[in-house]
XYZ file of C-alpha atoms in Angstrom:
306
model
C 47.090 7.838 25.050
C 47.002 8.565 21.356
C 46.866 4.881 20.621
C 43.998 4.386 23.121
C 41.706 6.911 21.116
C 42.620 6.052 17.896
C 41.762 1.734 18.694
C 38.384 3.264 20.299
C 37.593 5.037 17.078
C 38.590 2.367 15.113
C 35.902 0.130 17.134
C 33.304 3.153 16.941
C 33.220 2.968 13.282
C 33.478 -0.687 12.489
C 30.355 -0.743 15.067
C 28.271 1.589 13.576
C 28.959 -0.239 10.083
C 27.130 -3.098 11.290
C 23.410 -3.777 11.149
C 21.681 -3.009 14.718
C 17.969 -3.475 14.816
C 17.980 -1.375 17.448
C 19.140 1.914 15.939
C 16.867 1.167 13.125
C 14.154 0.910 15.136
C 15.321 3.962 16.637
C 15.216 6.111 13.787
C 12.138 4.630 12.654
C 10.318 5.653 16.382
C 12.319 9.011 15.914
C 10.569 9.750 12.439
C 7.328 7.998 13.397
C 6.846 10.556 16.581
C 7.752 13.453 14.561
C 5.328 12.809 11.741
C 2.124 12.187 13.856
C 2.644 15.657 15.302
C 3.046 17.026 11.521
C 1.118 20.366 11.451
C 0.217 19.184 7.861
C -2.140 16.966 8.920
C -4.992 19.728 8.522
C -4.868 18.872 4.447
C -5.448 15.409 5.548
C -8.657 16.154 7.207
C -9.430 18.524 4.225
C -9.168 15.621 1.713
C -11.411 13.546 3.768
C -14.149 15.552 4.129
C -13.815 15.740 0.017
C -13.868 12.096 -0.260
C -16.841 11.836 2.553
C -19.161 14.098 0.245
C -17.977 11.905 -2.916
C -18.518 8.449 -1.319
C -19.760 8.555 1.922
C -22.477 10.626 1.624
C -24.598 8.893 -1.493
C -24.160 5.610 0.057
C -25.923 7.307 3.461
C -28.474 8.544 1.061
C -29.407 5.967 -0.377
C -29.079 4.013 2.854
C -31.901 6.536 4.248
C -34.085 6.232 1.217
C -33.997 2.406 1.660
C -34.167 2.131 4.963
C -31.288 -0.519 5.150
C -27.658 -0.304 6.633
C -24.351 -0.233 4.677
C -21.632 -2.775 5.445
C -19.007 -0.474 7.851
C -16.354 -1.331 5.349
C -18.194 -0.149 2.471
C -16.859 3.588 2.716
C -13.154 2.839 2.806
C -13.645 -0.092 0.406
C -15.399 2.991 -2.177
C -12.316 5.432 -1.050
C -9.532 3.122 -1.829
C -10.641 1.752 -4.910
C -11.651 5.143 -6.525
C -8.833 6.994 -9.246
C -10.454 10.302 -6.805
C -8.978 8.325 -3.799
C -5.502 7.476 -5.181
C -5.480 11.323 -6.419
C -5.737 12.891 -2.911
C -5.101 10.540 -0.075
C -1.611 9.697 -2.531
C -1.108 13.926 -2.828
C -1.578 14.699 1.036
C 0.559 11.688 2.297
C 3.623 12.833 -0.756
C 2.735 16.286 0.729
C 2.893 14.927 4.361
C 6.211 13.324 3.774
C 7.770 16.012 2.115
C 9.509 17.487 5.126
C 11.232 13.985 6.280
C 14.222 12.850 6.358
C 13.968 15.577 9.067
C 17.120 18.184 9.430
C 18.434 19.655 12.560
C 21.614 21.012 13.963
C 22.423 17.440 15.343
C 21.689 15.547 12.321
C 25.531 14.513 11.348
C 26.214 13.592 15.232
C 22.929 11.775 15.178
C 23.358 9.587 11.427
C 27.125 9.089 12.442
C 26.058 7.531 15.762
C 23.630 5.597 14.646
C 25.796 4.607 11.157
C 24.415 5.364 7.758
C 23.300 2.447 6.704
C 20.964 1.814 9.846
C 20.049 5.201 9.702
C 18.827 4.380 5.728
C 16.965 1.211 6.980
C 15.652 3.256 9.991
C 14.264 5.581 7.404
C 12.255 2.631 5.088
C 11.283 1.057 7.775
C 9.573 4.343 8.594
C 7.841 4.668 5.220
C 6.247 1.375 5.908
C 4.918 2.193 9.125
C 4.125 5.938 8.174
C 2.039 3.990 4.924
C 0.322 1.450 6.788
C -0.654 4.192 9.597
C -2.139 6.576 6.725
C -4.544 3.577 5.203
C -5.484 3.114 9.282
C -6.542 6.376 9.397
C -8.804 6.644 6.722
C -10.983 3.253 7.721
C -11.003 4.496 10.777
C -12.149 7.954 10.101
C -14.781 5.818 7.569
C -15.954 3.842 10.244
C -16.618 6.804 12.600
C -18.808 8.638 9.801
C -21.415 5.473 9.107
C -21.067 3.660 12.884
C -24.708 4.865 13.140
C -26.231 3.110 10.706
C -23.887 0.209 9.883
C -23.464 -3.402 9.988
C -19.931 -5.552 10.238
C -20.431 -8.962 8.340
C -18.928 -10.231 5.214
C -21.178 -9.788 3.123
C -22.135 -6.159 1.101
C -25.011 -4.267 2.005
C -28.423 -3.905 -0.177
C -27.182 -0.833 -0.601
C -24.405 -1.199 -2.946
C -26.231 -4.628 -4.776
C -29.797 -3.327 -5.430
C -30.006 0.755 -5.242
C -28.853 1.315 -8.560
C -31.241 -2.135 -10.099
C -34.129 -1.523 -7.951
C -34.726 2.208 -6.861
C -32.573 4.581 -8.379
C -35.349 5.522 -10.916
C -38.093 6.230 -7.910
C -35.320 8.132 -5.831
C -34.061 10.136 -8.449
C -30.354 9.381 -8.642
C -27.798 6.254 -8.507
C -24.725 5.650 -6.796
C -22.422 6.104 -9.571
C -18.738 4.911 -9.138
C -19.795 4.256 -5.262
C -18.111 0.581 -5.168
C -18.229 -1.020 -9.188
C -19.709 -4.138 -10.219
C -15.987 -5.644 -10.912
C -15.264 -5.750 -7.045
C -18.554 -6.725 -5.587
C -19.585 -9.704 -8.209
C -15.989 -10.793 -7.385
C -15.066 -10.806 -3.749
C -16.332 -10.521 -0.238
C -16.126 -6.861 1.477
C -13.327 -8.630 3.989
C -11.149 -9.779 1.198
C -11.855 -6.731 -0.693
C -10.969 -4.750 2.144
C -7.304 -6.889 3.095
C -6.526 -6.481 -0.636
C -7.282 -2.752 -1.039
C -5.598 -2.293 1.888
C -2.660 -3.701 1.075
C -2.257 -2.851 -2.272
C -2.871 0.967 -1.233
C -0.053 0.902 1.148
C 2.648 -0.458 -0.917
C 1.691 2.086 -3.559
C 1.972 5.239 -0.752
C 5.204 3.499 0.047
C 6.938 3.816 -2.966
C 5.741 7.113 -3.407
C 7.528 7.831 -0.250
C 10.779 5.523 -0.901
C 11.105 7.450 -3.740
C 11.118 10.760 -2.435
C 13.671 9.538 0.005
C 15.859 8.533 -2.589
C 15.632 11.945 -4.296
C 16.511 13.092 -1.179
C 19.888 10.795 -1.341
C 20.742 12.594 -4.650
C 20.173 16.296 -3.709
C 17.026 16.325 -5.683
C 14.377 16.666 -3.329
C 11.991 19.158 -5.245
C 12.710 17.483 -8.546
C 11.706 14.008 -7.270
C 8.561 15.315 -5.644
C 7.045 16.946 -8.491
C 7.577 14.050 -10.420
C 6.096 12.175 -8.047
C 2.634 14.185 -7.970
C 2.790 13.875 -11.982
C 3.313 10.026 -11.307
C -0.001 10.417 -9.104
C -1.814 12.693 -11.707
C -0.780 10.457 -14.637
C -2.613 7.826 -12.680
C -5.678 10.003 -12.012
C -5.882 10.342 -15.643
C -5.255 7.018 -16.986
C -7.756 4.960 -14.581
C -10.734 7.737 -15.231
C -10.110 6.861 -19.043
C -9.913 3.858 -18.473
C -6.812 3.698 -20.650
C -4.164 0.580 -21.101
C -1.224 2.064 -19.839
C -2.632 3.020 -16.510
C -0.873 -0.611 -15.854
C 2.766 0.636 -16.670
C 2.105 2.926 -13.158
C 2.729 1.802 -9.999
C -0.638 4.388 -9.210
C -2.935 2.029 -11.442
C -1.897 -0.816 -9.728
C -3.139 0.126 -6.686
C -7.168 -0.149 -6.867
C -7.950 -3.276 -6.799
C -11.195 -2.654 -8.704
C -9.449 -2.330 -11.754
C -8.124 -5.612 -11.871
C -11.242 -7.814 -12.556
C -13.686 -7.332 -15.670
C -17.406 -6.490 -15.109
C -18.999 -9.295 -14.440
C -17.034 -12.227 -15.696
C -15.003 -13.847 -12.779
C -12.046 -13.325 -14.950
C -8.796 -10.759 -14.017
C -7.523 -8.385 -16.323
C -4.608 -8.490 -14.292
C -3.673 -10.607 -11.060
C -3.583 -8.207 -8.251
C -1.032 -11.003 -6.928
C 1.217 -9.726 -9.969
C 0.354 -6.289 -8.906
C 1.840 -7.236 -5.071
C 4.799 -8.861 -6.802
C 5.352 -5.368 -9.203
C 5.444 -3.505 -6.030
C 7.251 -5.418 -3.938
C 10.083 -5.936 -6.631
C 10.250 -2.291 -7.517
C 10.512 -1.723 -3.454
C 13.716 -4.310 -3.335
C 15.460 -2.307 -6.276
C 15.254 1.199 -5.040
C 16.019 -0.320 -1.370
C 19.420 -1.484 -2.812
C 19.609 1.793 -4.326
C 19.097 3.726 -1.241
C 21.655 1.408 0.890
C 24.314 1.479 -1.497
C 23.905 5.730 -1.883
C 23.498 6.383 2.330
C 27.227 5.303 2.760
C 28.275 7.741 0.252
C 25.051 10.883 0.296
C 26.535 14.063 1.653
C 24.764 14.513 4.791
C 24.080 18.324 4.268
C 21.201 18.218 2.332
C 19.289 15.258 3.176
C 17.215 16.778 5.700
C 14.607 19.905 5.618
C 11.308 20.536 3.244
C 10.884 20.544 -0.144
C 11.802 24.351 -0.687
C 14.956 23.775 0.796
């Protein structure tokens, strides 16, 4: 009988060793179900409505005092590729995904049955489809607060190429930092859009992959404050427009940034900016698979005060 039970858990943990898309996916939907439900999600809304009086509101101003329509992409286009943008939306989703890897009273039982490593890969694959869902939220809640006087073409609105030329000086102010010169002399609100997009999400992913890795070391609070300096840093850098904004992954993720004024001419490729990302993404992956078969399960889980 003894023999039985010891070939069965002899099988038991050579399975869970292996890679099964199916407990990945698992965790992932696990993670996924508990974050939409996050009670945080109020500072979410909170940052929004900042970001709707920053951008939203001038460009339905100036809509009014023109009497024209703004392209519907226009307000997520201004959000993502503004330093205010990568500021807050990158603080509340850090802030949002401080309390995951989630901890219960089953968590051993549950990570041993599923196997580390799938329960690692369960977790990434969780930041990239917590990420994307984020950058979904905010067009969407963009689109809801200008579907009344919008239009969905490829092509930018009067507002955004002639206010500030044509009738700031009769209206009595200009859409300052709305969406720069740099992105609309250089690509079409669709491409913009795809490439803010994008390049958004990869950066809220490796603020997240990274706080899971702190996680893996015990060092939860330390790796999320340095993570909101990372974010600050960035804040800083882009508003002064300074040169080593580029050596953080924050600075790479407006796309505005990455062309000159007017010349059709990059400062940097926001193709090397994927590539950065994507790169930096592989190595702390392989970091994070090699740690989850040896991380001490006790403190992986729980919020950042823990």
């Amino acid at each position: 009988m003894s023999d039985r039970k010891n070939v069965y858990i002899n099988n038991d943990s050579k399975r869970i060793k292996k890679i099964n898309i199916k407990c990945i996916v698992s965790v992932a939907k696990y993670e996924y179900r508990k974050w939409l439900v996050n009670p945080k999600f109020f500072i979410f809304l909170v940052a929004l409505m900042i970001l709707y009086e920053l951008k939203t509101v001038p460009l339905l101003r100036a809509s009014s005092y023109m009497d024209s329509p703004v392209n519907a992409l226009e307000p997520c286009i201004a959000v993502l590729n503004s330093e205010m943008g990568v500021l807050l939306l990158g603080m509340v989703y850090l802030f949002l995904m401080s309390s995951f890897p989630t901890s219960n009273e089953n968590i051993m039982f549950y990570i041993f049955r599923m196997g580390r490593r799938n329960w690692i890969l369960g977790e990434i694959l969780f930041q990239f489809i917590s990420a994307v869902t984020y950058v979904i939220l905010v067009t969407a809640v963009t689109l809801v607060q200008v579907y009344e006087k919008c239009f969905f073409a490829n092509g930018w609105s009067l507002v955004v190429t002639e206010f500030n030329d044509m009738y700031s000086l009769e209206a009595g102010f200009r859409l300052s930092g709305i969406i720069s010169p740099n992105l609309y002399y250089q690509m079409a609100p669709f491409e913009s859009y795809i490439y803010s997009f994008g390049l958004f999400s990869l950066f809220l992913v490796i603020c997240g992959i990274t706080f899971l890795t702190g996680c893996l070391y015990r060092k939860r609070l330390l790796f999320f404050i340095i993570q909101m300096l990372h974010i600050l840093a960035g804040f800083i850098l882009i508003s002064i427009d300074s040169g080593f904004k580029w050596y953080l992954p924050a600075s790479h993720s407006i796309l505005a940034v990455h062309f000159n004024g007017y010349l059709r001419k990059y400062i940097l490729s926001p193709w090397v900016s994927l590539f950065l990302y994507l790169v930096l993404l592989l190595i702390v992956g392989i970091v994070m698979y090699r740690k989850a078969a040896k991380v001490s399960i006790d403190m992986i889980g729980g919020d950042i005060l823990q």
